[in-house]
GROMACS .gro file of C-alpha atoms in nm:
model
  299
    1MET     CA    1   2.003  -7.416   0.021
    2THR     CA    2   1.896  -7.627  -0.305
    3SER     CA    3   1.597  -7.561  -0.458
    4GLN     CA    4   1.825  -7.597  -0.501
    5ARG     CA    5   3.447  -6.219  -1.300
    6GLY     CA    6   3.557  -5.934  -1.277
    7PRO     CA    7   3.713  -5.739  -1.557
    8GLY     CA    8   3.940  -5.839  -1.875
    9ARG     CA    9   3.958  -6.136  -2.095
   10ARG     CA   10   3.780  -6.421  -2.035
   11PRO     CA   11   3.894  -6.688  -1.860
   12SER     CA   12   3.966  -7.061  -2.089
   13LEU     CA   13   3.885  -7.423  -2.018
   14PRO     CA   14   4.070  -7.640  -1.896
   15SER     CA   15   4.275  -7.820  -2.165
   16PHE     CA   16   4.115  -8.146  -2.106
   17LEU     CA   17   3.773  -8.038  -2.122
   18SER     CA   18   3.880  -7.800  -2.451
   19GLY     CA   19   3.637  -7.863  -2.734
   20VAL     CA   20   3.291  -8.050  -2.575
   21VAL     CA   21   3.121  -7.825  -2.523
   22ARG     CA   22   2.830  -7.881  -2.706
   23ARG     CA   23   2.556  -7.575  -2.804
   24PRO     CA   24   2.188  -7.653  -2.672
   25GLU     CA   25   1.915  -7.726  -2.848
   26GLY     CA   26   1.684  -7.465  -2.684
   27ALA     CA   27   1.617  -7.186  -2.472
   28ALA     CA   28   1.585  -7.062  -2.148
   29GLY     CA   29   1.603  -7.278  -1.726
   30SER     CA   30   1.421  -7.567  -1.581
   31LYS     CA   31   1.377  -7.818  -1.272
   32PRO     CA   32   1.513  -8.149  -1.356
   33ALA     CA   33   1.173  -8.329  -1.269
   34ALA     CA   34   1.023  -8.113  -1.435
   35ALA     CA   35   0.750  -8.213  -1.704
   36PRO     CA   36   0.849  -8.192  -2.096
   37GLY     CA   37   0.573  -7.936  -2.143
   38ARG     CA   38   0.686  -7.683  -1.848
   39ARG     CA   39   0.665  -7.278  -1.922
   40PRO     CA   40   0.976  -7.141  -1.926
   41PRO     CA   41   1.097  -6.976  -1.649
   42THR     CA   42   1.086  -6.591  -1.617
   43ILE     CA   43   1.415  -6.478  -1.488
   44GLN     CA   44   1.459  -6.159  -1.368
   45LEU     CA   45   1.759  -5.959  -1.448
   46LYS     CA   46   1.934  -5.736  -1.158
   47SER     CA   47   2.079  -5.389  -1.256
   48PRO     CA   48   2.448  -5.342  -1.130
   49ARG     CA   49   2.322  -5.122  -0.856
   50GLU     CA   50   2.105  -5.447  -0.693
   51ILE     CA   51   2.388  -5.665  -0.785
   52ALA     CA   52   2.616  -5.398  -0.556
   53LEU     CA   53   2.359  -5.463  -0.305
   54MET     CA   54   2.387  -5.829  -0.306
   55ARG     CA   55   2.746  -5.831  -0.297
   56GLU     CA   56   2.692  -5.670   0.062
   57ALA     CA   57   2.457  -5.981   0.177
   58GLY     CA   58   2.745  -6.212  -0.006
   59ARG     CA   59   3.041  -6.053   0.178
   60LEU     CA   60   2.842  -6.106   0.551
   61VAL     CA   61   2.784  -6.473   0.379
   62ALA     CA   62   3.150  -6.506   0.344
   63GLN     CA   63   3.249  -6.350   0.650
   64ALA     CA   64   2.959  -6.628   0.840
   65HIS     CA   65   3.158  -6.928   0.644
   66ASP     CA   66   3.500  -6.785   0.795
   67GLU     CA   67   3.400  -6.804   1.095
   68VAL     CA   68   3.294  -7.175   1.085
   69ARG     CA   69   3.632  -7.223   0.926
   70LYS     CA   70   3.815  -7.187   1.219
   71LEU     CA   71   3.573  -7.365   1.439
   72VAL     CA   72   3.570  -7.671   1.245
   73VAL     CA   73   3.818  -7.885   1.448
   74PRO     CA   74   3.717  -8.272   1.607
   75GLY     CA   75   3.510  -8.211   1.935
   76VAL     CA   76   3.269  -7.914   1.791
   77THR     CA   77   2.898  -7.993   1.749
   78THR     CA   78   2.687  -7.879   1.434
   79VAL     CA   79   2.482  -7.678   1.711
   80GLU     CA   80   2.801  -7.460   1.802
   81LEU     CA   81   2.860  -7.404   1.431
   82ASP     CA   82   2.488  -7.302   1.402
   83ALA     CA   83   2.523  -7.038   1.717
   84ALA     CA   84   2.820  -6.842   1.549
   85VAL     CA   85   2.679  -6.799   1.192
   86ALA     CA   86   2.391  -6.678   1.385
   87ASP     CA   87   2.579  -6.437   1.566
   88VAL     CA   88   2.750  -6.287   1.279
   89PHE     CA   89   2.411  -6.226   1.109
   90ARG     CA   90   2.225  -6.108   1.441
   91ALA     CA   91   2.557  -5.835   1.459
   92ALA     CA   92   2.462  -5.713   1.119
   93GLY     CA   93   2.092  -5.661   1.101
   94ALA     CA   94   2.013  -5.978   0.848
   95THR     CA   95   1.762  -6.239   0.847
   96PRO     CA   96   1.884  -6.593   0.816
   97LEU     CA   97   1.766  -6.748   0.485
   98PHE     CA   98   1.695  -7.103   0.615
   99LEU     CA   99   1.575  -7.086   0.980
  100ASN     CA  100   1.162  -7.158   0.978
  101TYR     CA  101   1.176  -7.236   0.606
  102PRO     CA  102   0.881  -7.392   0.503
  103CYS     CA  103   0.916  -7.816   0.465
  104SER     CA  104   0.832  -7.976   0.133
  105THR     CA  105   0.695  -8.296   0.300
  106LYS     CA  106   0.360  -8.238   0.472
  107GLY     CA  107   0.354  -8.258   0.779
  108LYS     CA  108   0.695  -8.183   0.833
  109PRO     CA  109   0.825  -7.879   1.051
  110PRO     CA  110   0.946  -7.562   0.949
  111PHE     CA  111   1.413  -7.591   0.937
  112PRO     CA  112   1.465  -7.521   1.286
  113ALA     CA  113   1.865  -7.359   1.243
  114VAL     CA  114   2.054  -7.127   1.037
  115ILE     CA  115   2.251  -7.330   0.864
  116CYS     CA  116   2.247  -7.679   0.754
  117SER     CA  117   2.477  -7.892   0.832
  118SER     CA  118   2.538  -8.252   0.681
  119VAL     CA  119   2.778  -8.493   0.765
  120ASN     CA  120   2.946  -8.768   0.563
  121GLU     CA  121   2.688  -8.952   0.374
  122GLN     CA  122   2.440  -8.654   0.467
  123VAL     CA  123   2.444  -8.450   0.116
  124VAL     CA  124   2.217  -8.153   0.192
  125HIS     CA  125   1.974  -8.014   0.441
  126GLY     CA  126   2.118  -8.170   0.759
  127ILE     CA  127   1.977  -8.035   1.066
  128PRO     CA  128   2.240  -7.893   1.330
  129ASN     CA  129   2.255  -8.126   1.643
  130ASN     CA  130   2.468  -8.190   1.975
  131ARG     CA  131   2.716  -8.489   1.834
  132PRO     CA  132   3.091  -8.386   1.851
  133LEU     CA  133   3.244  -8.422   1.512
  134ARG     CA  134   3.496  -8.646   1.472
  135GLU     CA  135   3.880  -8.660   1.357
  136GLY     CA  136   3.795  -8.835   0.933
  137ASP     CA  137   3.461  -8.683   0.930
  138VAL     CA  138   3.365  -8.376   0.670
  139VAL     CA  139   3.067  -8.158   0.716
  140ALA     CA  140   2.915  -7.942   0.459
  141VAL     CA  141   2.768  -7.609   0.601
  142ASP     CA  142   2.531  -7.420   0.393
  143THR     CA  143   2.362  -7.064   0.478
  144GLY     CA  144   2.205  -6.784   0.331
  145CYS     CA  145   2.129  -6.468   0.513
  146ARG     CA  146   1.916  -6.142   0.398
  147LEU     CA  147   2.055  -5.791   0.450
  148ASN     CA  148   1.886  -5.476   0.300
  149GLY     CA  149   1.627  -5.640   0.097
  150TRP     CA  150   1.888  -5.893  -0.102
  151CYS     CA  151   1.999  -6.263  -0.069
  152GLY     CA  152   2.356  -6.414  -0.053
  153ASP     CA  153   2.390  -6.807  -0.053
  154SER     CA  154   2.680  -7.029  -0.024
  155ALA     CA  155   2.836  -7.351   0.101
  156PHE     CA  156   3.148  -7.525   0.144
  157THR     CA  157   3.253  -7.907   0.287
  158TRP     CA  158   3.500  -7.898   0.565
  159ALA     CA  159   3.719  -8.197   0.639
  160VAL     CA  160   3.762  -8.254   1.037
  161GLY     CA  161   4.070  -8.311   1.117
  162ALA     CA  162   4.254  -8.570   0.886
  163VAL     CA  163   4.106  -8.730   0.604
  164SER     CA  164   4.182  -9.025   0.341
  165PRO     CA  165   4.319  -8.959   0.076
  166GLU     CA  166   4.009  -9.062  -0.107
  167VAL     CA  167   3.782  -8.829   0.075
  168ARG     CA  168   4.028  -8.525   0.031
  169LYS     CA  169   4.017  -8.615  -0.331
  170LEU     CA  170   3.625  -8.597  -0.314
  171LEU     CA  171   3.634  -8.251  -0.181
  172ASP     CA  172   3.923  -8.113  -0.402
  173VAL     CA  173   3.687  -8.219  -0.734
  174THR     CA  174   3.380  -8.129  -0.583
  175ALA     CA  175   3.531  -7.742  -0.547
  176GLU     CA  176   3.748  -7.745  -0.889
  177THR     CA  177   3.395  -7.807  -1.016
  178LEU     CA  178   3.269  -7.498  -0.900
  179GLN     CA  179   3.549  -7.338  -0.993
  180LEU     CA  180   3.552  -7.450  -1.336
  181ALA     CA  181   3.186  -7.341  -1.371
  182ILE     CA  182   3.250  -7.026  -1.266
  183ARG     CA  183   3.544  -7.008  -1.523
  184ALA     CA  184   3.323  -7.157  -1.855
  185MET     CA  185   3.031  -6.872  -1.727
  186GLY     CA  186   3.290  -6.668  -1.862
  187ARG     CA  187   3.275  -6.820  -2.200
  188CYS     CA  188   2.956  -7.012  -2.292
  189ARG     CA  189   2.662  -6.855  -2.393
  190TYR     CA  190   2.402  -7.096  -2.202
  191TRP     CA  191   2.404  -7.295  -1.883
  192SER     CA  192   2.385  -7.622  -2.017
  193GLU     CA  193   2.729  -7.594  -2.195
  194VAL     CA  194   2.849  -7.543  -1.795
  195ALA     CA  195   2.629  -7.783  -1.657
  196SER     CA  196   2.739  -8.054  -1.950
  197LEU     CA  197   3.156  -7.938  -1.834
  198MET     CA  198   3.071  -8.033  -1.453
  199GLU     CA  199   2.880  -8.337  -1.494
  200GLN     CA  200   3.202  -8.511  -1.800
  201TYR     CA  201   3.453  -8.351  -1.507
  202VAL     CA  202   3.294  -8.517  -1.188
  203LYS     CA  203   3.231  -8.843  -1.425
  204SER     CA  204   3.612  -8.788  -1.542
  205GLN     CA  205   3.754  -8.815  -1.149
  206GLY     CA  206   3.531  -9.138  -1.061
  207PHE     CA  207   3.214  -8.931  -0.895
  208SER     CA  208   2.867  -8.923  -0.937
  209VAL     CA  209   2.662  -8.628  -0.979
  210ILE     CA  210   2.370  -8.611  -0.721
  211GLU     CA  211   2.081  -8.543  -0.968
  212ASN     CA  212   1.824  -8.473  -0.751
  213PHE     CA  213   1.868  -8.140  -0.560
  214VAL     CA  214   1.991  -7.830  -0.786
  215GLY     CA  215   2.137  -7.463  -0.845
  216HIS     CA  216   1.861  -7.184  -0.892
  217GLY     CA  217   1.840  -6.884  -0.942
  218ILE     CA  218   1.818  -6.571  -0.617
  219GLY     CA  219   1.808  -6.233  -0.550
  220LYS     CA  220   1.526  -6.048  -0.274
  221ASP     CA  221   1.392  -6.420  -0.279
  222MET     CA  222   1.676  -6.705  -0.164
  223HIS     CA  223   1.506  -6.890  -0.428
  224GLU     CA  224   1.372  -6.786  -0.793
  225GLU     CA  225   1.418  -6.911  -1.150
  226PRO     CA  226   1.563  -7.075  -1.294
  227GLN     CA  227   1.615  -7.414  -1.150
  228VAL     CA  228   2.028  -7.442  -1.204
  229PRO     CA  229   2.096  -7.818  -1.252
  230ASN     CA  230   2.463  -7.960  -1.240
  231PHE     CA  231   2.411  -8.211  -1.532
  232VAL     CA  232   2.268  -8.192  -1.892
  233SER     CA  233   1.905  -8.304  -1.919
  234LYS     CA  234   1.628  -8.283  -2.196
  235ALA     CA  235   1.430  -8.032  -1.972
  236LEU     CA  236   1.746  -7.806  -1.946
  237ARG     CA  237   1.821  -7.835  -2.351
  238LYS     CA  238   1.433  -7.777  -2.396
  239HIS     CA  239   1.398  -7.454  -2.151
  240ASP     CA  240   1.802  -7.376  -2.129
  241ILE     CA  241   1.927  -7.025  -1.926
  242ARG     CA  242   2.086  -6.814  -2.146
  243LEU     CA  243   2.423  -6.601  -1.980
  244GLU     CA  244   2.377  -6.272  -2.026
  245PRO     CA  245   2.430  -5.948  -1.800
  246GLY     CA  246   2.235  -5.975  -1.466
  247VAL     CA  247   2.161  -6.313  -1.419
  248VAL     CA  248   2.232  -6.433  -1.054
  249LEU     CA  249   2.274  -6.804  -1.005
  250ALA     CA  250   2.316  -6.993  -0.727
  251VAL     CA  251   2.582  -7.251  -0.815
  252GLU     CA  252   2.587  -7.539  -0.590
  253PRO     CA  253   2.752  -7.963  -0.739
  254MET     CA  254   2.689  -8.173  -0.499
  255VAL     CA  255   2.941  -8.494  -0.581
  256ALA     CA  256   2.867  -8.810  -0.399
  257MET     CA  257   3.151  -9.086  -0.365
  258GLY     CA  258   2.941  -9.373  -0.485
  259THR     CA  259   2.601  -9.366  -0.632
  260LYS     CA  260   2.403  -9.068  -0.703
  261GLU     CA  261   2.093  -9.240  -0.569
  262VAL     CA  262   1.956  -9.040  -0.205
  263ARG     CA  263   1.662  -9.097   0.037
  264THR     CA  264   1.508  -8.827   0.242
  265LEU     CA  265   1.517  -8.911   0.614
  266GLU     CA  266   1.238  -8.928   0.871
  267ASP     CA  267   1.290  -8.527   0.979
  268GLY     CA  268   1.185  -8.402   0.611
  269TRP     CA  269   1.487  -8.272   0.578
  270THR     CA  270   1.818  -8.446   0.609
  271VAL     CA  271   1.934  -8.626   0.230
  272GLU     CA  272   2.178  -8.891   0.269
  273THR     CA  273   2.301  -9.102  -0.020
  274LYS     CA  274   2.159  -9.439  -0.072
  275ASP     CA  275   2.441  -9.627  -0.056
  276ARG     CA  276   2.594  -9.431   0.310
  277ARG     CA  277   2.924  -9.277   0.092
  278PRO     CA  278   3.036  -8.950   0.209
  279SER     CA  279   2.945  -8.653  -0.067
  280ALA     CA  280   3.011  -8.327  -0.067
  281HIS     CA  281   2.881  -7.947  -0.195
  282PHE     CA  282   3.014  -7.646  -0.259
  283GLU     CA  283   2.846  -7.335  -0.341
  284HIS     CA  284   2.896  -6.940  -0.461
  285THR     CA  285   2.624  -6.687  -0.577
  286ILE     CA  286   2.749  -6.589  -0.911
  287ALA     CA  287   2.611  -6.245  -1.059
  288MET     CA  288   2.679  -6.224  -1.452
  289THR     CA  289   2.788  -5.878  -1.575
  290PRO     CA  290   2.941  -5.739  -1.861
  291ASP     CA  291   3.250  -5.803  -1.789
  292GLY     CA  292   3.179  -6.194  -1.759
  293PRO     CA  293   3.056  -6.368  -1.396
  294GLN     CA  294   3.183  -6.171  -1.095
  295VAL     CA  295   3.123  -6.392  -0.787
  296LEU     CA  296   2.929  -6.227  -0.488
  297THR     CA  297   3.012  -6.472  -0.171
  298LEU     CA  298   3.359  -6.376  -0.103
  299PRO     CA  299   3.520  -6.204   0.174
   0.00000   0.00000   0.00000
């Protein structure tokens, strides 16, 4: 939910992005809308033992997404997807992270479900409902759990049946933006370098980066410092994030087919694009280790 590998040689960046990384001007993580004077965040570094425990939570989140993948066909409802994920977490004795999460809008109820299910123009935080998904829809499913005291969080956007070529490109570009970030984390020293590559790639494909919502640190709590934007801002350059062993981030690009401008609906949760064109959202929980980035939310 937005606030927002392995051994061997560190992978190289795609050739068309080589040479475009700029070194940051500052040091240590921030929220996009933060005032310039905001204090640098305190990042809680995780030990190898703690990362291994987070990996168990991540595997369970991956298992939940696998159940969703099997169910996403025309006619299924997002309430049914929510029930399937709840069953996976219940069977493992895990606590859903999203259920009853407090709303930031005063007077609005806490989040009522185990998954966020955002359909078509909805960007993030969609509430599951009983409308059957239709051929050509896309649905972004975001979920997380706490297992043995440690959290995992990830998101995938699924095509419902056949989708238009433009929508398929949107999904492919957003998924590749996440993979690009993971590869770049293996060779970049600071998050602003990675964010710059993500932003440039999305724009090169004719799409927009959603800037109102960002990723986040994660550990014993779902939302820890730092804020992890998918674009470069003055605030990020002032308080950049050093990609050192022990840093664990929920990286989650959100990409829009049209405008990056969004609005929150009356329910206090669902965020949609202002032009009501489709968007996509992918996320993994990623730990920095001495051997590079390790994706914790894989099967």
